[in-house]
Amino acid sequence: MIIILLGPPGSGKGTISEQLRREFDFFHLAPGELLREEVAKQTTIGKEIKKYIEQGLLVPDNLVVEIVRLELHGKQKVLLDGFPRTVAQAKAIANLHLDKVLLLQIPEKKVIERFSGRRVCTKNHGYHLKYLPPKHPDTCDKDGLPLTARKDDDPKVIKERFRVYHQETQPLIDYYQKKNLLTVVDASLSPPEVYTAVKKSLFEKA
Ligand code: AMP
């Protein structure tokens, strides 16, 4: 089973993925997290990746596709979060059987509000000061590491990420709609309501 989660930055893909992973034991594949791990390791490729992420740009398709291919190998029940992000990436996995593509739809204004409270530890455990608060605002519940805002949550970078989303990722919506795989979920509702809507749509026919 392969489920794709699409949506603009800040639409809650990571949170929904984490909930689905816990409840249904999905393998959660988020290239953004893997890319950030590579950056943290300060490898040569990590340094290259960093430049794209910090400017709000997409990392080149071939690199991301390669990472995803390696990670997908042998997995049965997969949740793709933040991949594909371009039609070229979608075409690169066109040989896979996709069960559903969920689009988390949300107005840009709401996203800006969400970004301002987002926090992450160096091991990529994510929180939101308002919607998913850690027990202590500056410390990760899971490993006690300090929590900080992501560099790419800076308002200027967010603006660029939206531009890239509209330009590169929006065409994917048409792509999957034509394949009759797309279901739209209103992601501006409260997190429990969004999660209920996501589960409902997962068990409905596309
Ligand atoms: P995310 O954590 O999914 O919001 O991704 C953070 C950043 O990682 C993005 O702004 C891109 O720079 C990069 N990234 C994540 N997924 C992809 C992808 N599928 N293709 C290209 N770049 C990606």
Coordinates of N, CA and C and ligand atoms in Angstrom, one line a residue:
M1 N 0.8 -1.2 0.0 CA 0.0 0.0 0.0 C 0.9 1.3 0.0
I2 N 0.6 2.2 -0.9 CA 1.4 3.4 -1.0 C 0.5 4.6 -1.0
I3 N 0.6 5.5 0.0 CA -0.2 6.7 0.1 C 0.8 7.9 -0.1
I4 N 0.3 8.8 -0.9 CA 1.1 10.1 -1.0 C 0.4 11.2 -0.3
L5 N 1.1 12.0 0.4 CA 0.6 13.2 1.0 C 1.1 14.4 0.3
L6 N 0.2 15.2 -0.3 CA 0.6 16.4 -0.9 C 0.0 17.6 -0.2
G7 N 0.7 18.8 -0.3 CA 0.1 19.9 0.4 C 1.2 21.0 0.5
P8 N 0.8 22.3 0.6 CA 1.8 23.3 0.7 C 2.7 23.2 2.0
P9 N 3.8 23.8 2.0 CA 4.6 23.8 3.3 C 3.7 24.2 4.4
G10 N 3.7 23.5 5.5 CA 3.0 23.9 6.7 C 1.5 23.4 6.7
S11 N 1.2 22.5 5.8 CA -0.2 22.0 5.7 C -0.4 20.9 6.7
G12 N 0.6 20.4 7.4 CA 0.5 19.4 8.4 C 0.8 18.0 8.0
K13 N 1.5 17.9 6.8 CA 1.9 16.6 6.3 C 2.6 15.7 7.3
G14 N 3.6 16.4 8.0 CA 4.4 15.7 9.0 C 3.6 15.2 10.1
T15 N 2.7 16.0 10.6 CA 1.9 15.6 11.8 C 1.0 14.5 11.5
I16 N 0.3 14.6 10.3 CA -0.6 13.5 9.9 C 0.2 12.2 9.7
S17 N 1.3 12.3 9.1 CA 2.1 11.1 8.8 C 2.5 10.4 10.1
E18 N 2.9 11.2 11.1 CA 3.3 10.7 12.4 C 2.1 9.9 13.0
Q19 N 0.9 10.5 12.9 CA -0.3 9.9 13.5 C -0.6 8.6 12.8
L20 N -0.5 8.6 11.5 CA -0.9 7.4 10.7 C 0.2 6.3 10.9
R21 N 1.4 6.8 11.1 CA 2.5 5.8 11.3 C 2.2 5.1 12.7
R22 N 1.8 5.9 13.7 CA 1.6 5.3 15.0 C 0.4 4.4 15.0
E23 N -0.7 4.8 14.4 CA -1.9 4.0 14.4 C -2.0 2.8 13.5
F24 N -1.4 3.0 12.3 CA -1.5 1.9 11.3 C -0.2 1.3 10.9
D25 N 0.9 1.7 11.6 CA 2.2 1.1 11.4 C 2.7 1.3 9.9
F26 N 2.5 2.5 9.4 CA 3.1 2.8 8.1 C 4.6 3.0 8.2
F27 N 5.3 2.7 7.1 CA 6.7 3.2 7.0 C 6.6 4.6 6.4
H28 N 7.1 5.6 7.2 CA 6.9 7.0 6.9 C 8.2 7.4 6.2
L29 N 8.1 7.8 4.9 CA 9.2 8.2 4.1 C 9.1 9.7 3.8
A30 N 9.9 10.5 4.5 CA 9.9 12.0 4.3 C 11.3 12.4 3.8
P31 N 11.5 12.6 2.5 CA 12.8 13.0 2.0 C 13.3 14.3 2.7
G32 N 12.4 15.2 3.1 CA 12.9 16.4 3.8 C 13.7 16.1 5.0
E33 N 13.2 15.1 5.8 CA 13.9 14.7 7.0 C 15.2 14.1 6.7
L34 N 15.2 13.2 5.7 CA 16.5 12.5 5.3 C 17.5 13.6 4.8
L35 N 17.0 14.5 4.0 CA 17.9 15.6 3.5 C 18.5 16.4 4.7
R36 N 17.6 16.7 5.7 CA 18.1 17.5 6.8 C 19.2 16.7 7.6
E37 N 18.9 15.4 7.7 CA 19.9 14.5 8.4 C 21.3 14.6 7.7
E38 N 21.2 14.6 6.3 CA 22.4 14.6 5.5 C 23.2 15.9 5.8
V39 N 22.4 17.0 5.8 CA 22.9 18.3 6.1 C 23.6 18.3 7.5
A40 N 22.9 17.7 8.5 CA 23.5 17.7 9.8 C 24.8 17.0 9.9
K41 N 25.0 16.0 9.1 CA 26.2 15.2 9.0 C 27.4 15.9 8.4
Q42 N 27.0 17.0 7.8 CA 28.0 17.9 7.1 C 28.9 17.2 6.1
T43 N 28.3 16.2 5.4 CA 29.0 15.6 4.3 C 29.1 16.5 3.1
T44 N 29.9 16.2 2.1 CA 30.0 17.0 0.9 C 28.6 17.2 0.3
I45 N 27.9 16.1 0.1 CA 26.6 16.2 -0.5 C 25.6 17.0 0.5
G46 N 25.8 16.8 1.8 CA 25.0 17.5 2.8 C 25.2 19.0 2.6
K47 N 26.4 19.5 2.4 CA 26.7 20.9 2.2 C 26.0 21.5 1.0
E48 N 26.0 20.7 -0.1 CA 25.3 21.0 -1.3 C 23.8 21.2 -1.1
I49 N 23.3 20.2 -0.4 CA 21.8 20.1 -0.1 C 21.4 21.3 0.7
K50 N 22.2 21.7 1.7 CA 21.9 22.8 2.6 C 21.6 24.1 1.8
K51 N 22.4 24.3 0.7 CA 22.2 25.6 0.0 C 20.8 25.7 -0.6
Y52 N 20.3 24.5 -1.1 CA 18.9 24.5 -1.6 C 17.9 24.7 -0.5
I53 N 18.0 23.9 0.6 CA 17.0 24.0 1.6 C 16.9 25.4 2.2
E54 N 18.1 25.9 2.5 CA 18.0 27.2 3.2 C 17.5 28.4 2.3
Q55 N 17.5 28.1 1.0 CA 16.9 29.2 0.2 C 15.5 28.9 -0.2
G56 N 14.9 27.8 0.4 CA 13.6 27.4 0.1 C 13.4 26.8 -1.3
L57 N 14.5 26.3 -1.9 CA 14.4 25.7 -3.2 C 14.3 24.2 -3.1
L58 N 13.9 23.6 -4.2 CA 13.9 22.1 -4.2 C 15.3 21.6 -4.5
V59 N 15.6 20.5 -3.9 CA 16.8 19.8 -4.1 C 16.6 19.1 -5.5
P60 N 17.7 19.0 -6.3 CA 17.5 18.4 -7.7 C 16.8 17.0 -7.6
D61 N 15.9 16.8 -8.6 CA 15.1 15.6 -8.7 C 15.9 14.3 -8.6
N62 N 17.0 14.3 -9.4 CA 17.7 13.0 -9.5 C 18.2 12.5 -8.1
L63 N 18.7 13.5 -7.3 CA 19.2 13.2 -6.0 C 18.1 12.6 -5.0
V64 N 16.9 13.3 -5.1 CA 15.8 13.0 -4.2 C 15.2 11.6 -4.6
V65 N 15.1 11.4 -5.9 CA 14.5 10.2 -6.5 C 15.4 9.0 -6.0
E66 N 16.7 9.2 -6.1 CA 17.7 8.2 -5.7 C 17.5 7.8 -4.2
I67 N 17.4 8.8 -3.4 CA 17.2 8.6 -1.9 C 15.9 7.8 -1.7
V68 N 14.8 8.2 -2.4 CA 13.5 7.6 -2.2 C 13.5 6.1 -2.7
R69 N 14.2 5.9 -3.8 CA 14.2 4.5 -4.4 C 14.9 3.6 -3.4
L70 N 16.0 4.1 -2.8 CA 16.8 3.3 -1.9 C 16.0 3.0 -0.6
E71 N 15.3 4.0 -0.1 CA 14.5 3.8 1.1 C 13.3 3.0 0.9
L72 N 12.7 3.0 -0.3 CA 11.4 2.3 -0.6 C 11.6 0.8 -0.7
H73 N 12.9 0.4 -1.0 CA 13.2 -0.9 -1.4 C 12.6 -1.9 -0.3
G74 N 11.8 -2.8 -0.7 CA 11.3 -3.9 0.1 C 10.2 -3.5 1.1
K75 N 9.8 -2.2 1.1 CA 8.8 -1.8 2.1 C 7.3 -2.1 1.6
Q76 N 6.4 -2.4 2.5 CA 5.1 -2.8 2.1 C 4.0 -1.7 2.2
K77 N 4.1 -1.0 3.4 CA 3.0 -0.1 3.7 C 3.6 1.3 3.9
V78 N 3.5 2.1 2.8 CA 4.4 3.3 2.8 C 3.6 4.6 2.7
L79 N 4.0 5.5 3.5 CA 3.4 6.9 3.5 C 4.5 7.8 2.9
L80 N 4.2 8.4 1.8 CA 5.2 9.3 1.2 C 4.8 10.7 1.6
D81 N 5.7 11.4 2.3 CA 5.4 12.7 2.9 C 6.4 13.7 2.3
G82 N 5.9 14.5 1.4 CA 6.8 15.5 0.8 C 7.5 14.9 -0.5
F83 N 7.0 13.9 -1.0 CA 7.5 13.3 -2.3 C 6.3 12.6 -3.0
P84 N 6.1 12.8 -4.3 CA 6.9 13.7 -5.2 C 6.5 15.1 -4.9
R85 N 7.4 16.0 -5.4 CA 7.1 17.4 -5.3 C 7.2 18.0 -6.7
T86 N 7.6 17.3 -7.7 CA 7.5 17.7 -9.1 C 7.0 16.6 -10.0
V87 N 6.5 17.0 -11.2 CA 5.9 16.0 -12.1 C 7.1 15.0 -12.5
A88 N 8.3 15.5 -12.6 CA 9.4 14.6 -13.0 C 9.6 13.6 -11.9
Q89 N 9.5 13.9 -10.6 CA 9.6 12.9 -9.5 C 8.4 12.0 -9.6
A90 N 7.2 12.5 -9.9 CA 6.1 11.6 -10.0 C 6.3 10.6 -11.1
K91 N 6.8 11.0 -12.2 CA 7.0 10.1 -13.3 C 8.1 9.1 -13.0
A92 N 9.0 9.5 -12.2 CA 10.1 8.5 -11.8 C 9.6 7.4 -10.9
I93 N 8.4 7.6 -10.3 CA 7.8 6.4 -9.5 C 6.5 5.9 -10.2
A94 N 6.4 6.2 -11.5 CA 5.1 5.9 -12.1 C 4.9 4.3 -12.2
N95 N 6.0 3.6 -12.0 CA 5.9 2.1 -12.1 C 5.3 1.6 -10.8
L96 N 5.2 2.4 -9.7 CA 4.7 1.9 -8.4 C 3.2 2.0 -8.4
H97 N 2.5 1.0 -7.7 CA 1.1 1.1 -7.6 C 0.7 2.0 -6.4
L98 N 0.1 3.1 -6.8 CA -0.3 4.1 -5.7 C -1.8 3.8 -5.3
D99 N -2.1 3.8 -4.0 CA -3.4 3.6 -3.6 C -4.2 4.9 -3.5
K100 N -3.6 5.9 -3.1 CA -4.3 7.2 -2.9 C -3.3 8.4 -2.8
V101 N -3.8 9.5 -3.3 CA -3.0 10.7 -3.1 C -3.9 11.7 -2.3
L102 N -3.4 12.1 -1.2 CA -4.2 13.0 -0.3 C -3.7 14.4 -0.4
L103 N -4.5 15.4 -0.8 CA -4.0 16.7 -0.9 C -4.5 17.5 0.4
L104 N -3.6 17.9 1.2 CA -4.0 18.7 2.4 C -4.1 20.2 2.0
Q105 N -5.3 20.7 1.8 CA -5.5 22.0 1.3 C -5.7 23.1 2.4
I106 N -4.9 24.2 2.3 CA -5.0 25.2 3.4 C -4.6 26.5 2.8
P107 N -5.3 27.6 3.3 CA -4.9 29.0 2.8 C -3.5 29.4 3.3
E108 N -2.9 30.2 2.5 CA -1.5 30.6 2.8 C -1.4 31.3 4.1
K109 N -2.4 32.2 4.4 CA -2.4 32.9 5.7 C -2.3 32.0 6.9
K110 N -3.1 31.0 6.9 CA -3.2 30.0 8.0 C -1.8 29.4 8.2
V111 N -1.1 29.1 7.1 CA 0.2 28.5 7.1 C 1.2 29.3 7.8
I112 N 1.2 30.6 7.5 CA 2.1 31.6 8.1 C 2.0 31.5 9.6
E113 N 0.8 31.4 10.1 CA 0.5 31.4 11.5 C 1.1 30.1 12.1
R114 N 0.9 29.0 11.4 CA 1.4 27.7 11.8 C 3.0 27.7 11.9
F115 N 3.6 28.3 10.9 CA 5.0 28.2 10.8 C 5.7 28.9 12.0
S116 N 5.0 30.0 12.5 CA 5.6 30.8 13.5 C 5.8 30.0 14.8
G117 N 5.0 29.0 15.0 CA 5.1 28.2 16.2 C 5.8 26.9 16.1
R118 N 6.3 26.6 14.9 CA 6.9 25.3 14.7 C 8.3 25.1 15.3
R119 N 8.5 24.0 16.0 CA 9.8 23.8 16.6 C 10.3 22.3 16.3
V120 N 11.6 22.2 16.2 CA 12.1 20.8 15.9 C 13.4 20.6 16.6
C121 N 13.7 19.4 17.0 CA 15.0 19.1 17.7 C 16.0 18.6 16.6
T122 N 17.2 18.3 17.0 CA 18.2 18.0 15.9 C 18.0 16.5 15.4
K123 N 17.1 15.8 16.1 CA 16.8 14.4 15.6 C 15.4 14.5 14.8
N124 N 15.0 15.7 14.5 CA 13.8 15.9 13.7 C 12.5 15.6 14.3
H125 N 12.4 15.5 15.6 CA 11.1 15.4 16.3 C 10.4 16.8 16.2
G126 N 9.2 16.8 15.6 CA 8.6 18.1 15.4 C 7.5 18.4 16.4
Y127 N 7.3 19.7 16.7 CA 6.3 20.2 17.7 C 5.7 21.5 17.1
H128 N 4.6 21.9 17.7 CA 4.1 23.2 17.5 C 3.7 23.8 18.8
L129 N 4.1 25.0 19.1 CA 3.9 25.6 20.4 C 2.4 25.7 20.7
K130 N 1.6 25.9 19.7 CA 0.1 26.0 20.0 C -0.6 24.7 19.7
Y131 N -0.3 24.0 18.6 CA -1.1 22.8 18.2 C -0.5 21.5 18.7
L132 N 0.8 21.4 18.9 CA 1.3 20.1 19.4 C 2.5 20.4 20.3
P133 N 2.1 21.0 21.5 CA 3.2 21.6 22.3 C 4.0 20.5 23.1
P134 N 5.3 20.7 23.1 CA 6.1 19.9 24.0 C 5.8 20.2 25.4
K135 N 6.2 19.3 26.3 CA 6.0 19.5 27.8 C 6.7 20.8 28.2
H136 N 7.9 21.0 27.7 CA 8.7 22.2 28.0 C 9.0 22.9 26.7
P137 N 8.7 24.2 26.6 CA 8.8 24.8 25.3 C 10.1 24.7 24.5
D138 N 11.2 24.6 25.3 CA 12.5 24.6 24.6 C 13.2 23.2 24.5
T139 N 12.5 22.2 25.0 CA 13.1 20.8 25.1 C 12.3 19.7 24.4
C140 N 12.9 18.9 23.7 CA 12.2 17.7 23.0 C 11.8 16.7 24.1
D141 N 10.5 16.3 24.0 CA 9.9 15.3 25.0 C 10.7 14.0 24.9
K142 N 11.0 13.7 23.6 CA 11.5 12.3 23.3 C 13.0 12.1 23.7
D143 N 13.8 13.1 23.5 CA 15.2 12.9 23.8 C 15.9 14.1 24.6
G144 N 15.1 15.0 25.0 CA 15.7 16.1 25.8 C 16.6 17.1 25.1
L145 N 16.6 17.0 23.8 CA 17.5 17.9 23.0 C 16.8 19.3 22.9
P146 N 17.6 20.4 22.7 CA 17.0 21.7 22.5 C 16.1 21.8 21.3
L147 N 15.0 22.5 21.4 CA 14.1 22.8 20.3 C 14.4 24.1 19.7
T148 N 14.4 24.2 18.3 CA 14.6 25.5 17.7 C 13.6 25.6 16.5
A149 N 13.5 26.8 15.9 CA 12.7 27.0 14.7 C 13.6 26.5 13.5
R150 N 13.0 25.9 12.5 CA 13.8 25.6 11.3 C 14.2 26.8 10.6
K151 N 15.5 26.8 10.0 CA 16.0 27.9 9.3 C 15.0 28.3 8.1
D152 N 14.5 27.2 7.5 CA 13.6 27.5 6.3 C 12.2 27.9 6.7
D153 N 12.0 28.1 8.0 CA 10.7 28.6 8.5 C 10.7 30.2 8.6
D154 N 11.9 30.7 8.2 CA 12.0 32.2 8.2 C 11.0 32.7 7.2
P155 N 10.3 33.9 7.5 CA 9.3 34.4 6.6 C 9.7 34.5 5.1
K156 N 11.0 35.0 4.9 CA 11.4 35.2 3.5 C 11.5 33.9 2.8
V157 N 12.0 32.9 3.5 CA 12.2 31.5 2.9 C 10.8 30.9 2.7
I158 N 9.9 31.1 3.6 CA 8.5 30.6 3.5 C 7.9 31.1 2.2
K159 N 8.1 32.4 1.9 CA 7.6 33.0 0.7 C 8.1 32.3 -0.5
E160 N 9.4 32.0 -0.5 CA 10.0 31.3 -1.6 C 9.5 29.9 -1.8
R161 N 9.3 29.3 -0.6 CA 8.8 27.9 -0.6 C 7.4 27.8 -1.2
F162 N 6.6 28.9 -1.0 CA 5.3 28.9 -1.5 C 5.3 29.1 -3.1
R163 N 6.3 30.0 -3.5 CA 6.4 30.2 -4.9 C 6.8 28.9 -5.6
V164 N 7.7 28.2 -5.0 CA 8.2 26.9 -5.5 C 7.0 25.9 -5.5
Y165 N 6.2 25.9 -4.5 CA 5.1 25.0 -4.4 C 4.1 25.2 -5.5
H166 N 3.8 26.5 -5.7 CA 2.8 26.8 -6.8 C 3.3 26.5 -8.1
Q167 N 4.6 26.7 -8.3 CA 5.2 26.5 -9.6 C 5.5 25.0 -9.9
E168 N 6.0 24.3 -8.9 CA 6.5 22.9 -9.2 C 5.5 21.8 -8.7
T169 N 4.8 22.1 -7.6 CA 4.0 21.0 -7.0 C 2.6 21.1 -7.4
Q170 N 2.1 22.3 -7.7 CA 0.7 22.4 -8.1 C 0.4 21.6 -9.3
P171 N 1.3 21.5 -10.3 CA 1.0 20.7 -11.5 C 0.8 19.2 -11.1
L172 N 1.3 18.8 -10.0 CA 1.1 17.4 -9.6 C -0.4 17.1 -9.3
I173 N -1.1 18.2 -8.8 CA -2.5 18.0 -8.5 C -3.3 17.6 -9.7
D174 N -3.0 18.3 -10.8 CA -3.7 17.9 -12.1 C -3.2 16.5 -12.5
Y175 N -2.0 16.3 -12.3 CA -1.4 15.0 -12.8 C -2.1 13.8 -12.1
Y176 N -2.3 13.9 -10.8 CA -3.0 12.8 -10.0 C -4.5 12.9 -10.1
Q177 N -5.0 14.1 -10.4 CA -6.5 14.1 -10.6 C -6.8 13.4 -11.9
K178 N -6.0 13.6 -12.9 CA -6.3 12.9 -14.2 C -6.2 11.4 -14.0
K179 N -5.4 10.9 -13.1 CA -5.3 9.5 -12.8 C -6.3 9.0 -11.8
N180 N -7.2 9.9 -11.4 CA -8.3 9.6 -10.5 C -7.8 9.1 -9.2
L181 N -6.7 9.6 -8.7 CA -6.2 9.2 -7.4 C -6.3 10.2 -6.3
L182 N -6.7 11.4 -6.7 CA -6.6 12.5 -5.7 C -7.9 12.7 -4.8
T183 N -7.6 12.9 -3.6 CA -8.7 13.2 -2.6 C -8.2 14.5 -1.9
V184 N -9.1 15.5 -1.8 CA -8.8 16.7 -1.1 C -9.3 16.7 0.3
V185 N -8.5 17.1 1.3 CA -8.9 17.2 2.7 C -8.6 18.6 3.1
D186 N -9.6 19.2 3.8 CA -9.5 20.6 4.3 C -8.5 20.6 5.6
A187 N -7.3 21.1 5.3 CA -6.3 21.0 6.4 C -6.3 22.2 7.3
S188 N -7.3 23.1 7.1 CA -7.3 24.3 7.9 C -8.2 24.0 9.2
L189 N -8.8 22.8 9.3 CA -9.5 22.5 10.5 C -8.6 22.2 11.6
S190 N -9.1 21.8 12.8 CA -8.2 21.5 13.9 C -7.5 20.2 13.7
P191 N -6.4 20.0 14.3 CA -5.6 18.7 14.0 C -6.4 17.4 14.1
P192 N -7.3 17.3 15.2 CA -8.1 16.1 15.3 C -9.1 15.9 14.2
E193 N -9.7 17.1 13.8 CA -10.6 17.0 12.7 C -9.9 16.6 11.3
V194 N -8.8 17.2 11.1 CA -8.0 16.9 9.9 C -7.7 15.4 9.9
Y195 N -7.3 14.9 11.0 CA -6.9 13.5 11.1 C -8.1 12.6 10.8
T196 N -9.2 12.9 11.4 CA -10.5 12.1 11.1 C -10.8 12.1 9.6
A197 N -10.7 13.3 9.0 CA -11.0 13.4 7.6 C -10.0 12.6 6.8
V198 N -8.8 12.6 7.2 CA -7.8 11.9 6.4 C -8.1 10.4 6.5
K199 N -8.4 9.9 7.7 CA -8.7 8.5 7.9 C -9.9 8.1 7.0
K200 N -10.9 9.0 7.1 CA -12.2 8.7 6.3 C -11.8 8.5 4.8
S201 N -11.0 9.5 4.3 CA -10.7 9.4 2.9 C -9.8 8.3 2.5
L202 N -9.0 7.8 3.5 CA -8.2 6.7 3.2 C -9.0 5.4 2.9
F203 N -10.1 5.3 3.6 CA -10.9 4.1 3.5 C -12.1 4.2 2.6
E204 N -12.1 5.4 1.8 CA -13.1 5.5 0.8 C -12.5 5.2 -0.6
K205 N -13.3 4.9 -1.6 CA -12.7 4.7 -2.9 C -12.4 6.1 -3.5
A206 N -11.2 6.2 -4.2 CA -10.9 7.5 -4.9 C -11.8 7.8 -6.0
Ligands
AMP1 P1 10.0 19.4 4.0 O1 10.5 18.9 5.3 O2 9.2 18.3 3.3 O3 9.2 20.6 4.2 O4 11.2 19.7 3.1 C1 12.1 20.7 3.4 C2 13.0 21.0 2.2 O5 13.7 19.8 1.8 C3 12.3 21.5 1.0 O6 12.0 22.9 1.1 C4 13.3 21.2 -0.1 O7 14.3 22.1 -0.1 C5 13.8 19.8 0.3 N1 12.9 18.7 -0.2 C6 12.1 17.9 0.6 N2 11.4 17.0 -0.2 C7 11.9 17.3 -1.5 C8 11.5 16.7 -2.8 N3 10.6 15.7 -2.9 N4 12.2 17.3 -3.8 C9 13.1 18.2 -3.7 N5 13.4 18.8 -2.6 C10 12.8 18.3 -1.4

